[in-house]
mmCIF file of C-alpha atoms in Angstrom:
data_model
loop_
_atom_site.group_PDB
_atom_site.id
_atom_site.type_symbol
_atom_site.label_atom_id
_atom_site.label_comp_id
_atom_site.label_asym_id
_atom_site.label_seq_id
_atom_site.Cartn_x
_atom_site.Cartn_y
_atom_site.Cartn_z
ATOM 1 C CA UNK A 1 -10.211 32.508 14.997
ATOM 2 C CA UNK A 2 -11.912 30.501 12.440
ATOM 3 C CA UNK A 3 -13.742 27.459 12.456
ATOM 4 C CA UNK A 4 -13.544 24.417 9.120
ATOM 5 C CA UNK A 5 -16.886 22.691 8.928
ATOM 6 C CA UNK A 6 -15.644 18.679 7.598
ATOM 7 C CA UNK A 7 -17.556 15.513 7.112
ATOM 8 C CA UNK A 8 -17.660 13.659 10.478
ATOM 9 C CA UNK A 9 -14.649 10.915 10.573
ATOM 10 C CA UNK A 10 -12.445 13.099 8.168
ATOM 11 C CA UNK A 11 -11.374 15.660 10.707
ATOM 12 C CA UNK A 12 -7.677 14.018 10.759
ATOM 13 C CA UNK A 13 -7.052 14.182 7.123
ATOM 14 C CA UNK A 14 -8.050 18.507 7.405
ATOM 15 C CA UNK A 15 -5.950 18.845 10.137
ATOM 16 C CA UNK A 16 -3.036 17.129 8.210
ATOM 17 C CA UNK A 17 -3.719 19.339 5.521
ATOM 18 C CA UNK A 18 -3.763 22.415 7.604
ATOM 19 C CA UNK A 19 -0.332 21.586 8.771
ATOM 20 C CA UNK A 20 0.841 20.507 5.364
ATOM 21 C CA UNK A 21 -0.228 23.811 3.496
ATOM 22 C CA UNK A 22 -0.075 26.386 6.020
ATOM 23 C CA UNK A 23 2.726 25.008 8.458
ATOM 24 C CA UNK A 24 3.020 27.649 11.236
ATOM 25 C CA UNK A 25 0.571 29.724 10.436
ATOM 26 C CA UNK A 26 -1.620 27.654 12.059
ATOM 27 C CA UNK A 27 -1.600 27.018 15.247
ATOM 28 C CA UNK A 28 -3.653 25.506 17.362
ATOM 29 C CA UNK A 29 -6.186 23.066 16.352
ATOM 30 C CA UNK A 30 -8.772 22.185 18.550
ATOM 31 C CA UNK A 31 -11.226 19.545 17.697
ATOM 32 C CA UNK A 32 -14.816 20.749 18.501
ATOM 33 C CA UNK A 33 -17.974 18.334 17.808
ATOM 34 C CA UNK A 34 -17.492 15.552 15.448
ATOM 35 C CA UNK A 35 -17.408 17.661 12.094
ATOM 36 C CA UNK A 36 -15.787 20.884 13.189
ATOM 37 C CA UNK A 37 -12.289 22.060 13.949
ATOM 38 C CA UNK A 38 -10.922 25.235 15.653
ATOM 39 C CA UNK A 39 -7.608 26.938 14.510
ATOM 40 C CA UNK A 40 -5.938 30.575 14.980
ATOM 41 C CA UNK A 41 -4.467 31.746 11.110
ATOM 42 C CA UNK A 42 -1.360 34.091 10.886
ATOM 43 C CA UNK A 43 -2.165 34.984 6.915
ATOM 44 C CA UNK A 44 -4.717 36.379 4.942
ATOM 45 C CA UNK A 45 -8.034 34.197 5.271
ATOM 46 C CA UNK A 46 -8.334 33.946 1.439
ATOM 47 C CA UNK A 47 -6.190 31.518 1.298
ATOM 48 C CA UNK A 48 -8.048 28.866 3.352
ATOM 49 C CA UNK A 49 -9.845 28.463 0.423
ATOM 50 C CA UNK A 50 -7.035 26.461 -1.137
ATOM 51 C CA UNK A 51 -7.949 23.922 1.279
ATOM 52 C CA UNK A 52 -9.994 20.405 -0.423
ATOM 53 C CA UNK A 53 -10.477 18.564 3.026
ATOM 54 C CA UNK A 54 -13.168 20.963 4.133
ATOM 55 C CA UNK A 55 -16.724 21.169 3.582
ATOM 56 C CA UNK A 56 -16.558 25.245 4.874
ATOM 57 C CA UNK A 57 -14.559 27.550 6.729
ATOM 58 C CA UNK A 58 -16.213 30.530 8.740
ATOM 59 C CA UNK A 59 -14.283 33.250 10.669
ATOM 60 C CA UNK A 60 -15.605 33.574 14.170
ATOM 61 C CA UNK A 61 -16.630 36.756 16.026
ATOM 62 C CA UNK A 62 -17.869 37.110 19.565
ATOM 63 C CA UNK A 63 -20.795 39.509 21.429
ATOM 64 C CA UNK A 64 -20.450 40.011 24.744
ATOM 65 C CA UNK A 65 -24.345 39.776 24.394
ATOM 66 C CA UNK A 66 -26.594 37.524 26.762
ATOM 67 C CA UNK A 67 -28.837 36.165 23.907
ATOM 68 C CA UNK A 68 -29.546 36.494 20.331
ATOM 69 C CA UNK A 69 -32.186 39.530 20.598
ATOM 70 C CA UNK A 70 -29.663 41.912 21.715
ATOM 71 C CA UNK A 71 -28.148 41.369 18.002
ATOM 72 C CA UNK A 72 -30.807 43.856 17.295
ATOM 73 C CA UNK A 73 -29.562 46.693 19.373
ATOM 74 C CA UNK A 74 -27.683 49.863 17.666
ATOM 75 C CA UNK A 75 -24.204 49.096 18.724
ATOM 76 C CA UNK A 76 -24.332 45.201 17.855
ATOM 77 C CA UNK A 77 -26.239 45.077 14.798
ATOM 78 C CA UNK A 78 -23.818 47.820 13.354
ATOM 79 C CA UNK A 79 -21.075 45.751 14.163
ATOM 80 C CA UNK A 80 -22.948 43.023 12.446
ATOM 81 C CA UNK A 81 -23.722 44.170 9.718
ATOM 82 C CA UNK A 82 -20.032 46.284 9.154
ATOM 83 C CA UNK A 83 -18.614 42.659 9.684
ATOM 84 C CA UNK A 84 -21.193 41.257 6.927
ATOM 85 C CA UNK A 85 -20.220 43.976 4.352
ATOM 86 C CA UNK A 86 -16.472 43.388 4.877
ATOM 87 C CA UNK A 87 -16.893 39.457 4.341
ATOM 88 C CA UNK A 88 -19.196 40.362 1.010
ATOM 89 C CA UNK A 89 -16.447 42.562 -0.547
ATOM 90 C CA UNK A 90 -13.977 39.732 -0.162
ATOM 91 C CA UNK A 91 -15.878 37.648 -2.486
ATOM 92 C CA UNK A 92 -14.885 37.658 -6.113
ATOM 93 C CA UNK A 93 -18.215 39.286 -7.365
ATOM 94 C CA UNK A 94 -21.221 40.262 -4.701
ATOM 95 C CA UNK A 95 -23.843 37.933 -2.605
ATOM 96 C CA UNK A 96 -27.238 38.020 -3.957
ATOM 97 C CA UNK A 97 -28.486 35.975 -1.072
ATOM 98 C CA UNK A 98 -28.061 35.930 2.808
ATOM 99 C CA UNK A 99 -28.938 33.229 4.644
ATOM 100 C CA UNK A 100 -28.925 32.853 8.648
ATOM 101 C CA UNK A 101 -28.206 28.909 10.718
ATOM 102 C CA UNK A 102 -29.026 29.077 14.417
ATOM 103 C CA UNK A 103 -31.639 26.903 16.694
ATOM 104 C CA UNK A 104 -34.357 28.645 16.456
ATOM 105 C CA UNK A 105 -33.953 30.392 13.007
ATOM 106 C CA UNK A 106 -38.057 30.207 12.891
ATOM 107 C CA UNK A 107 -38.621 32.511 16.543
ATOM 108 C CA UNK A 108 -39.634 35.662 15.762
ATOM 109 C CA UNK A 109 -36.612 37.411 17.105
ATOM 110 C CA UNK A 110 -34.816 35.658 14.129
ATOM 111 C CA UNK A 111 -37.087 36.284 11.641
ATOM 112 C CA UNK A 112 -36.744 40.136 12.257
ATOM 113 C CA UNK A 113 -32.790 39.971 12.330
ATOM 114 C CA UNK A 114 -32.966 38.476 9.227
ATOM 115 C CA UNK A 115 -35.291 40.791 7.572
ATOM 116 C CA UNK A 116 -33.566 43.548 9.164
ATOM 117 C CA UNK A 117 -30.162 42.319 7.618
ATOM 118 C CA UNK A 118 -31.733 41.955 4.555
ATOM 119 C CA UNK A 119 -33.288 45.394 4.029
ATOM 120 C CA UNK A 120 -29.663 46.958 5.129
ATOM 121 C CA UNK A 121 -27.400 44.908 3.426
ATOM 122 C CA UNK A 122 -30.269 45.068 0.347
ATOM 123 C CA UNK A 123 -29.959 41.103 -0.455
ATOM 124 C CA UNK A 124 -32.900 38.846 -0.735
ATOM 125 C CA UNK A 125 -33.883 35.718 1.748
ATOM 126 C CA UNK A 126 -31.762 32.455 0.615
ATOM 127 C CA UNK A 127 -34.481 29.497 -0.625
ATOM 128 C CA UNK A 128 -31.964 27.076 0.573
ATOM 129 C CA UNK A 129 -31.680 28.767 3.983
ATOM 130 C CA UNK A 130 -27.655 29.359 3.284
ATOM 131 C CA UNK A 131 -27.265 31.124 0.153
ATOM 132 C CA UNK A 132 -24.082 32.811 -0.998
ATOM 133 C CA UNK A 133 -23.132 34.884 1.676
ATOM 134 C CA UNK A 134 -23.891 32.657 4.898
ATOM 135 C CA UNK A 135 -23.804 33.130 8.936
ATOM 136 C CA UNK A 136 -24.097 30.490 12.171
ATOM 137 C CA UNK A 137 -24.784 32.172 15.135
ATOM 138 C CA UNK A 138 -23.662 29.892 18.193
ATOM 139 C CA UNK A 139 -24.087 30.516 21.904
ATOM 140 C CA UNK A 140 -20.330 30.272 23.010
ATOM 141 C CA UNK A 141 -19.342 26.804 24.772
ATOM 142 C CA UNK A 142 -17.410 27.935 27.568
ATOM 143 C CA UNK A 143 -18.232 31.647 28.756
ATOM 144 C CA UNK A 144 -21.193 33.807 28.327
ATOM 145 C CA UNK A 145 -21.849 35.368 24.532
ATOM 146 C CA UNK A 146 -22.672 34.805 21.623
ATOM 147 C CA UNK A 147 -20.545 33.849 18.316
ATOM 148 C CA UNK A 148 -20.992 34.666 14.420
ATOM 149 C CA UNK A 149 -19.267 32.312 11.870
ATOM 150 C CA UNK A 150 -19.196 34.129 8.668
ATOM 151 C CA UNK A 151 -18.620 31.143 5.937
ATOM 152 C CA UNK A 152 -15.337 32.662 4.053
ATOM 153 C CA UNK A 153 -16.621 31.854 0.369
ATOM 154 C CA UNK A 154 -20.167 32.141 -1.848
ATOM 155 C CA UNK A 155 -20.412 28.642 -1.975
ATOM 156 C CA UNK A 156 -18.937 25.829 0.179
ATOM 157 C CA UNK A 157 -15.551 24.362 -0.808
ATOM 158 C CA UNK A 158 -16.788 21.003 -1.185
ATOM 159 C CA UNK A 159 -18.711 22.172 -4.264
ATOM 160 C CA UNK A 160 -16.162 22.499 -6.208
ATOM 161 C CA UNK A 161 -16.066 24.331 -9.641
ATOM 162 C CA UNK A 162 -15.422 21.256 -12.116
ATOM 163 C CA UNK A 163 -18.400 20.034 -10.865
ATOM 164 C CA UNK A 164 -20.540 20.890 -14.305
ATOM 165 C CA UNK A 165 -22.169 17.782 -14.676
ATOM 166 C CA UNK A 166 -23.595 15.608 -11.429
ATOM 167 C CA UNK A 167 -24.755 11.605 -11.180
ATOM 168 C CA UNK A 168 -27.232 10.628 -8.497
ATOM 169 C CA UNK A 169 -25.032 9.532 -5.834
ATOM 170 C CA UNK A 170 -22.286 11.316 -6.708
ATOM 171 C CA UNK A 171 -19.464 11.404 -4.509
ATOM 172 C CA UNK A 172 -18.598 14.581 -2.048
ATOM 173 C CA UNK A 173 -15.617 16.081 -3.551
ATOM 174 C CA UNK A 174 -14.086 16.298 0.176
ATOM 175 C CA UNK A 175 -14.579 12.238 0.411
ATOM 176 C CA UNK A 176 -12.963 11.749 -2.750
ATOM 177 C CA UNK A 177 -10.113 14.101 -1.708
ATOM 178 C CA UNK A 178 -9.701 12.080 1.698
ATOM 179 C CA UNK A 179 -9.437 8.783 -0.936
ATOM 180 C CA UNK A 180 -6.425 10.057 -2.634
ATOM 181 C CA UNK A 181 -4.818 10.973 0.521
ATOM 182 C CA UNK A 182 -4.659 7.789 2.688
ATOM 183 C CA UNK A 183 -1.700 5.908 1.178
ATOM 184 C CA UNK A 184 1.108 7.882 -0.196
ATOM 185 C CA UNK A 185 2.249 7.205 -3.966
ATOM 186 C CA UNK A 186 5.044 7.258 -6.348
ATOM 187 C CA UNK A 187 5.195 10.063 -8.701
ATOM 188 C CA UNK A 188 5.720 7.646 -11.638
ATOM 189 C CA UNK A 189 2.270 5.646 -11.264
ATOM 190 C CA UNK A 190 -1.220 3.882 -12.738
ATOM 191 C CA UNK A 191 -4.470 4.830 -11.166
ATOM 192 C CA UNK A 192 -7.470 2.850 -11.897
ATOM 193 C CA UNK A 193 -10.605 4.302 -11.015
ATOM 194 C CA UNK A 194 -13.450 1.595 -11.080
ATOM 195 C CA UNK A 195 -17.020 2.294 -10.431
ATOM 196 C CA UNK A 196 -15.597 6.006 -11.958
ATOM 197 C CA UNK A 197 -19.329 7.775 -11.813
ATOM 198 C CA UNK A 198 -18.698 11.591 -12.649
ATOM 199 C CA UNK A 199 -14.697 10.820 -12.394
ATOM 200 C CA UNK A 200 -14.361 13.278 -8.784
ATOM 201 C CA UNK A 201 -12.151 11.019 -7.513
ATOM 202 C CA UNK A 202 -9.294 10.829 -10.386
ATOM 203 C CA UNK A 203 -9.968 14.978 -10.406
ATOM 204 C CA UNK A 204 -8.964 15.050 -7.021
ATOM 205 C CA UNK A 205 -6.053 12.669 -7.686
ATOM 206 C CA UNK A 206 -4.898 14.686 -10.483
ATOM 207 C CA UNK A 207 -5.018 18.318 -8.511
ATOM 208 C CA UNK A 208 -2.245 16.571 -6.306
ATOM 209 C CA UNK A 209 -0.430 14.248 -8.376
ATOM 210 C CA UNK A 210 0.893 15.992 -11.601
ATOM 211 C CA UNK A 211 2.904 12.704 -12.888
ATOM 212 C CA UNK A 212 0.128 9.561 -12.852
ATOM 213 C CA UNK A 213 -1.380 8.138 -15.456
ATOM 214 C CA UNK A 214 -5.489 8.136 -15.043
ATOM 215 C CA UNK A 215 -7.883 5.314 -15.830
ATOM 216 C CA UNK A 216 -11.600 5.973 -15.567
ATOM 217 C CA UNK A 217 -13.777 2.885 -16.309
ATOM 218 C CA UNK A 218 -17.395 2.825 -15.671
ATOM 219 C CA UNK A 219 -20.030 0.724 -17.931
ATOM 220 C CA UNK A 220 -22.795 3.539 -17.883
ATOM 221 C CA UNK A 221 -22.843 5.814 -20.398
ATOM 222 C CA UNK A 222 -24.238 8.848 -18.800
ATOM 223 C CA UNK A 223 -21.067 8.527 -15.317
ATOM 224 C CA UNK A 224 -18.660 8.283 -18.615
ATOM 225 C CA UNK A 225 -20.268 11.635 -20.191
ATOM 226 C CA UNK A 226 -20.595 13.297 -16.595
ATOM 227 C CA UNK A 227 -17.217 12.771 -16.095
ATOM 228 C CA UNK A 228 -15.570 13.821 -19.292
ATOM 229 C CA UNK A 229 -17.551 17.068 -19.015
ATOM 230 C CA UNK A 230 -16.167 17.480 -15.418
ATOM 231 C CA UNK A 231 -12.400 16.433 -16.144
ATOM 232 C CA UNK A 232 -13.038 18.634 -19.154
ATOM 233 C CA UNK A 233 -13.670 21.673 -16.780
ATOM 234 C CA UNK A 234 -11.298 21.405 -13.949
ATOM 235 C CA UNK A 235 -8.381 21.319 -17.269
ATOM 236 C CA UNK A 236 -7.527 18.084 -16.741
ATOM 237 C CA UNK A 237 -9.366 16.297 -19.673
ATOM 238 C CA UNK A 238 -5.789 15.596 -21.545
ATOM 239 C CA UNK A 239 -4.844 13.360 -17.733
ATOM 240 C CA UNK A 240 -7.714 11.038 -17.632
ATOM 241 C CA UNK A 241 -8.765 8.594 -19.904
ATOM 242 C CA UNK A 242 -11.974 7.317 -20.163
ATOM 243 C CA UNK A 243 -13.362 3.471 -20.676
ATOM 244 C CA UNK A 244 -16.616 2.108 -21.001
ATOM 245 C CA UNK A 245 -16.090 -0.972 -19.690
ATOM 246 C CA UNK A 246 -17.829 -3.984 -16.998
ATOM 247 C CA UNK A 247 -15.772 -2.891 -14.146
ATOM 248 C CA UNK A 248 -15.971 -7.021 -13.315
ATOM 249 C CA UNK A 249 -14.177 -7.447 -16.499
ATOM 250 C CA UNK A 250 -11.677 -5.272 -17.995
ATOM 251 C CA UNK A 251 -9.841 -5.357 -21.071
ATOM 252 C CA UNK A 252 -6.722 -4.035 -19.304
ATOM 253 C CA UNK A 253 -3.500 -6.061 -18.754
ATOM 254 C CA UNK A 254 -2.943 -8.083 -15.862
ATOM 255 C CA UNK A 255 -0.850 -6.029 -13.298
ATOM 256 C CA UNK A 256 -1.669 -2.658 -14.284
ATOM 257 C CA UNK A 257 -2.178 -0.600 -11.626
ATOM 258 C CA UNK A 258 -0.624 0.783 -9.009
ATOM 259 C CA UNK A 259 -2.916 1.802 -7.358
ATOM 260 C CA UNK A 260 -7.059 1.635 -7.411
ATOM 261 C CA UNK A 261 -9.996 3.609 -6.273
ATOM 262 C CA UNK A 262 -13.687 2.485 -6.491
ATOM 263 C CA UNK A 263 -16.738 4.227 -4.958
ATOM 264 C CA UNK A 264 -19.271 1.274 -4.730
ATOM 265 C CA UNK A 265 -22.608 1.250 -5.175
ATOM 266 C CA UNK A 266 -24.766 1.867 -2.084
ATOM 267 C CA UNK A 267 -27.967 0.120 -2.924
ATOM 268 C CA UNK A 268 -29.105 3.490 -2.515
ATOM 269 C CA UNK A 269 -29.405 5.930 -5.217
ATOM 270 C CA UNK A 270 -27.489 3.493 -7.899
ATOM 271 C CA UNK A 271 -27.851 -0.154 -7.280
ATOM 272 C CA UNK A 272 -29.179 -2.376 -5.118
ATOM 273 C CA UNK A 273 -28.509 -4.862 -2.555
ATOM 274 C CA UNK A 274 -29.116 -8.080 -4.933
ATOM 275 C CA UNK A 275 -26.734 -6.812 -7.628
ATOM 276 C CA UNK A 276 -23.891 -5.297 -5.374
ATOM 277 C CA UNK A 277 -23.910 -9.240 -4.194
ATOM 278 C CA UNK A 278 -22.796 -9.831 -7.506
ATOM 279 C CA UNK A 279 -21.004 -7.041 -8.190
ATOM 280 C CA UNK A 280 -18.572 -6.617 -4.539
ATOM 281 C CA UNK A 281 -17.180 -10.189 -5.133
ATOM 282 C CA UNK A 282 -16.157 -9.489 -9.331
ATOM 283 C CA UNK A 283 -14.372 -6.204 -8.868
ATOM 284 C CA UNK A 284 -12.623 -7.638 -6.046
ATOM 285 C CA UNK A 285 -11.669 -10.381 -8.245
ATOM 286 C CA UNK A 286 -10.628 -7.524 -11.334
ATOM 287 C CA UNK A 287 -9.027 -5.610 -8.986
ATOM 288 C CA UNK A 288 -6.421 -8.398 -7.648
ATOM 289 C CA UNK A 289 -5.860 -9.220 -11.464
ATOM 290 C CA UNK A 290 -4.720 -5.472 -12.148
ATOM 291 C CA UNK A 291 -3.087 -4.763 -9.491
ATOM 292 C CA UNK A 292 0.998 -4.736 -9.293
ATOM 293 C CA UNK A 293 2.631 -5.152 -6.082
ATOM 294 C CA UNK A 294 2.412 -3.265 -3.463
ATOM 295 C CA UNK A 295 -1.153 -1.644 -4.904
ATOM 296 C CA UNK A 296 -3.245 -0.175 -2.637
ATOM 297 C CA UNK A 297 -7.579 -0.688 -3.896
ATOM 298 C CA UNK A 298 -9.386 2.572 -1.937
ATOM 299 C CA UNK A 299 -13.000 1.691 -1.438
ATOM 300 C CA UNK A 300 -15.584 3.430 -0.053
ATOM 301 C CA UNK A 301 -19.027 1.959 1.137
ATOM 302 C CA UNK A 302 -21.961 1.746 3.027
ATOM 303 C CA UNK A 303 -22.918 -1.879 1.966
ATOM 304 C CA UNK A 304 -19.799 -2.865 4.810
ATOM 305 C CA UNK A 305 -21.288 -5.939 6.035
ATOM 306 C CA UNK A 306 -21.064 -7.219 2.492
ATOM 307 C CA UNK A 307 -17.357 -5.920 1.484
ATOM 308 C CA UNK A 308 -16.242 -7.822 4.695
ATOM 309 C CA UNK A 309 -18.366 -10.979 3.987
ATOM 310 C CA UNK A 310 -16.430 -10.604 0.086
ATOM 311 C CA UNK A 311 -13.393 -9.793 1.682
ATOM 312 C CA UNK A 312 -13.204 -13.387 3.661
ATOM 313 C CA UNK A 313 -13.330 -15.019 0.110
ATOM 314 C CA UNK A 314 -11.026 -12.557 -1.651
ATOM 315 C CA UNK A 315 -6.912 -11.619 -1.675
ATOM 316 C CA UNK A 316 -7.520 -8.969 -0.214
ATOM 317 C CA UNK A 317 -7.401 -7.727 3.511
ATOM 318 C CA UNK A 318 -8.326 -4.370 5.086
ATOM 319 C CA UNK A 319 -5.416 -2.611 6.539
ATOM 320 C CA UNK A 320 -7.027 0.547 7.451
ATOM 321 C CA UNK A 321 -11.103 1.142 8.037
ATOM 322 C CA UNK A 322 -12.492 4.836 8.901
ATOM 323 C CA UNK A 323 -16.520 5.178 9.631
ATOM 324 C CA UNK A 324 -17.744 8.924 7.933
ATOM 325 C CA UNK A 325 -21.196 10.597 7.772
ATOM 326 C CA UNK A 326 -21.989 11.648 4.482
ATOM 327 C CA UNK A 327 -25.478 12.649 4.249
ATOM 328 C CA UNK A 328 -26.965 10.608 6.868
ATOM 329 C CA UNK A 329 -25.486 7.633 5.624
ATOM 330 C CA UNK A 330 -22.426 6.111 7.192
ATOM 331 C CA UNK A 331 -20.119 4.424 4.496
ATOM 332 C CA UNK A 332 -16.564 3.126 5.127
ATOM 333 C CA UNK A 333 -13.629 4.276 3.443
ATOM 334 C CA UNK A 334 -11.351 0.794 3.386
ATOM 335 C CA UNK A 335 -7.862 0.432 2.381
ATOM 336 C CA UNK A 336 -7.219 -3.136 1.125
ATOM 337 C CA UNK A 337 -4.224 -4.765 0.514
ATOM 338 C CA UNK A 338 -3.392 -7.971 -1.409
ATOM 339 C CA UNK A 339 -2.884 -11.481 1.474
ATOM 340 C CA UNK A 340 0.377 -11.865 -0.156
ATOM 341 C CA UNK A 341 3.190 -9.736 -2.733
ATOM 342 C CA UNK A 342 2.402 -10.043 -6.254
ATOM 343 C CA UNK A 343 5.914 -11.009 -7.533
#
């Protein structure tokens, strides 16, 4: 059994991807809490982590145990800690750090399971409280026990390994993924990325879509560095092109794109409310100018009260709306399309 840890709202598009990759290997999926799905896998588990939707996956284990103390007894904690050693020699090179997430990972009894792990499995306490090799302990929902989640990789697979260079507000590669993934496209296509930031989103694009041409355009000179360095590193440097530009006010040709992306300003990190008054309304604007018929513009926000307000002045309407939590924040990801076809 394992279970795939996702950004609440975006459990549909890891399921879909499940299916899509792994076909009838998997089977079923259960959806858990908001953020966590369920499935049974009929292959080897390393290749789960050739999934993009997912923040983590962990393989479960039950104990027939009544609560977490009896971890500490002979026969569980060698099973626990034989289970620990297998999941560390399936990494490509050896934890240096363990880290445990439970309620009550401060009681005492948790505090000595952890040392104790530590000491045997000779690793050092996580500062983060994950660290590379990582365990949940759960009570189980239906039945008596106890479950350990053993998180498949060193590092979640939402922190992905292009990621050399970071912007404040930077987008969570798994959001970006979910972007690229709600309208299908043509093979032979333009992708405009405005509002590019550290270019995650036209990374993801390109891991799918071998045949589109790339646009990044941003007007800050640090996103445009950040993300040539990351394009640069995920091999994909020769695919995307990158333009300093006002994303308000291209130089590109009228009727350009096929299809665009933009990760708006928040107001939080970049931005504010006052400018993203002034900004919403313009790329709207830009982005009806550039796009051909049929284009799809891919925005996610949290500033939704404006986009809707800019919307009712705009071409564009939103044909599809889905509410995530990223970070305590809960942007939309909107799918607009023009009022009318572009002939």
């Amino acid at each position: 059994m394992f279970e795939a840890e996702i950004i609440p709202g975006l459990e549909s598009f890891a399921i879909d991807e499940l299916h899509s990759k792994f076909g009838a290997n998997v089977a079923p999926v259960n959806r858990l809490r908001a953020g966590f799905i369920r499935f049974h896998f009929r292959d080897r588990a390393q290749l789960l982590h050739a999934l993009r939707s997912v923040i983590a996956v962990y393989q479960v284990h039950s104990f027939a145990i009544p609560r977490p103390k009896a971890f500490l007894g002979h026969e569980h904690f060698v099973r626990l800690t034989n289970i620990l050693s297998g999941a560390a020699r399936s990494f490509p090179r050896p934890p240096r750090t363990l880290g445990i997430g439970t309620a009550g990972a401060r009681s005492s009894v948790m505090r000595r399971l952890l040392q104790e792990l530590l000491d045997n499995l000779n690793l050092e306490a996580a500062d983060d409280g994950k660290g590379e090799l990582f365990v949940r302990l759960l009570p189980k929902r239906e039945t008596a026990g106890w479950e350990l989640l053993v998180r498949l990789s060193l590092r979640p697979l939402s922190a992905r390994e292009y990621r050399v260079a970071n912007m404040p507000g930077s987008l969570n590669a798994t959001a970006a993924y979910a972007m690229t993934q709600v309208e299908a496209l043509k093979n032979e296509a333009t992708v405009v990325n405005l509002c590019s930031g550290a270019s995650t989103i036209l990374i993801e694009h390109a891991l799918i879509q071998s045949q589109n041409q790339l646009l990044a355009i941003d007007c800050n000179d640090a996103a445009l560095i950040a993300g040539e360095r990351n394009a640069s590193a995920s091999g994909l440097g020769h695919r995307i092109r990158h333009l300093q530009a006002d994303v308000g006010r291209t130089p590109l040709p009228s009727h350009t794109a096929d299809r665009l992306y933009a990760d708006l300003p928040f107001g939080h990190h970049i931005g504010s409310h006052e400018t993203n008054r002034r900004l919403y309304p313009a790329i709207l604007q830009e982005a009806d100018r550039l796009a051909r018929s049929n284009a799809a513009f891919i925005i996610l926000t949290h500033e939704v009260k404006l986009l809707r307000r800019c919307l009712q002045q705009s071409p564009w309407k939103a044909t599809r709306e889905t509410r995530i939590n990223l970070r305590g924040l809960h942007p939309r990801l909107f799918v607009l399309r023009r009022n009318s076809t572009r002939i």
